[in-house]
Amino acid sequence: MSTKIFVILFATTALVLLTVVMFFPQSETQADEFTEQDLARWQEEFMSVVNKGRELWVSPDLGTNGVACAQCHPNAANTHPETYPKFQQQLGKVIALRDMINWCLINPLEGKKLALDDPRMVAIEAYVTYERRGVPLEPGKH
Amino acid sequence: MTHSCLTRRDFMKGAAALGALPVSMVELTFADARENFTFAYISDAHIQYISGNKFVRNWDRGLIRAVAETNLLNPKPDFVVFGGDLAQLGMKEELDHGAEMLSKLDYKTYCVMGEHDYYLDLGKYWSKLYGPHYYSWDHKGVHFVTLNSILTYDDWTHERWPTAMQRMIEMAGLDNPNGSPFMVGEEQRKWLAKDLAKVSKDTPIVLFSHSPIQKIYKGWNFWTEDAEEVQALLQPFTTATVVYGHVHQIQYNQIGNLSFNAVMATAWPWPYPQSYAQAESFLPKLTVPMNRADPFFERDATGWQLIDVHSGRVALHYKLYNNADRTVAFNPATGRPEDRTYQAAENRISPQLHY
Ligand SMILES: [Fe+2]
Ligand SMILES: [Fe+2]
């Protein structure tokens, strides 16, 4: 019975495959493979944001009183990014790292809070997290 | 030579309105009870100028509180030591404002040079206020010495930076890789050797420095480059203690005959070096760290200390504003400074956690 169906199925599959191959001409490489150059470029992009974060970290101009984050947090120590989100008992709710970054910005630095998607916020997060690399994630930990 | 940094007297009114005293006093201890006495230690005020007549409020409050509380001590301490870093960037405005606040102390006050006081004009203006950078004096049978331990290589100081302010800023950043390790230097070591030559080996020595005179973590300059050479000058004495600031946290250690005790800052607390995940550090094993500070309570983990002196040994009483008080005292049985409550892991009463 099914020889005919089989042939049709086979032909259709072949056609689909052909279309796929034509769409992705380098189909012999996998879609998510990348080169050493890619890796180097991505690392460079990442480190440029980390370095921006470090500049903001030591900047007397991030807040309004000339105080810098680094004055109390050398090398971003004691910011514990690996523990966020966590229940910040002083605020009575679960918050993200960026909320606590803003808290310190508003209080000891007497500054204005950053929008959560502000590139400076991303840079500060990148720096803080980078200084803590290698430490296991422990969300919620105090 | 005795030198006092008490330039003006201006008595504090209304200080009695304050509540419980966060005092860490220093009492020197003698076998003969007659000789016991106390002094207070205030350090690391970091008075920071903004503009016009504005200063960072948080740091001002720390120093004002410490001075007001020290003035309430009863019995009165014999004197006060200010342990350095009066200013943040060594500016005249900052030193003047800080000196004004310190002048409200009702006691004779001895001052130590900090790197934040020094690297703008190499201590010139500080000297106008407080005199020589290193000196010694005797008090009730104890020989006291103050060193300027925050000097560094001449090259770094004189050749490296385009402006004095640039130099100051580079040294002010604790974690700044462009900084340079602290040292006492040859000139002062020679002076110290001569000064100590006149003192009998059983006279208790108490030395004040800003940096630790021991090597804890170079990355943050919890460090003195010629620490071993200075220690060697003190080791021949049966009873010798170094009290230092700069680290903004409780630390203590014993190396041979030499006890080490650090004091807290009035401005802000620092993380312990082991909380920095990327570097190895050498916090003395003896030290039980302070609890983590609560940033929502801005004076937490800051404060000052009352030191009592028995038999030439010091006991530091740290009154912690938002935590159980601590006392770190020399224990004659073990021959080292110990926390009277929080001791080695196996006999700790309750942990002072540091995460
Ligand atoms: Fe300091
Ligand atoms: Fe310092």
PDB file of C-alpha atoms in Angstrom, chain B residues 3 33 67 69 86 98 104 123 137-138 149 209 240 249 279 289 296 329 342:
ATOM      1  CA  HIS B   3      53.096  68.151  71.358  1.00  0.00           C
ATOM      2  CA  ALA B  33      46.796  49.892  90.575  1.00  0.00           C
ATOM      3  CA  VAL B  67      34.091  64.435  70.408  1.00  0.00           C
ATOM      4  CA  GLU B  69      30.894  61.551  73.811  1.00  0.00           C
ATOM      5  CA  LEU B  86      41.359  64.117  59.703  1.00  0.00           C
ATOM      6  CA  GLY B  98      38.267  69.094  61.376  1.00  0.00           C
ATOM      7  CA  LYS B 104      36.169  71.121  71.295  1.00  0.00           C
ATOM      8  CA  GLY B 123      52.008  67.704  55.659  1.00  0.00           C
ATOM      9  CA  TRP B 137      56.653  61.608  75.404  1.00  0.00           C
ATOM     10  CA  ASP B 138      56.395  59.891  78.783  1.00  0.00           C
ATOM     11  CA  SER B 149      54.036  55.780  58.931  1.00  0.00           C
ATOM     12  CA  SER B 209      50.924  54.995  63.819  1.00  0.00           C
ATOM     13  CA  ALA B 240      55.241  46.998  73.611  1.00  0.00           C
ATOM     14  CA  GLN B 249      37.801  48.145  61.644  1.00  0.00           C
ATOM     15  CA  ALA B 279      42.894  38.404  46.322  1.00  0.00           C
ATOM     16  CA  PRO B 289      35.997  40.394  62.740  1.00  0.00           C
ATOM     17  CA  PHE B 296      20.623  51.949  56.796  1.00  0.00           C
ATOM     18  CA  ALA B 329      42.500  43.255  75.976  1.00  0.00           C
ATOM     19  CA  TYR B 342      34.423  36.583  71.045  1.00  0.00           C
TER      20      TYR B 342
END
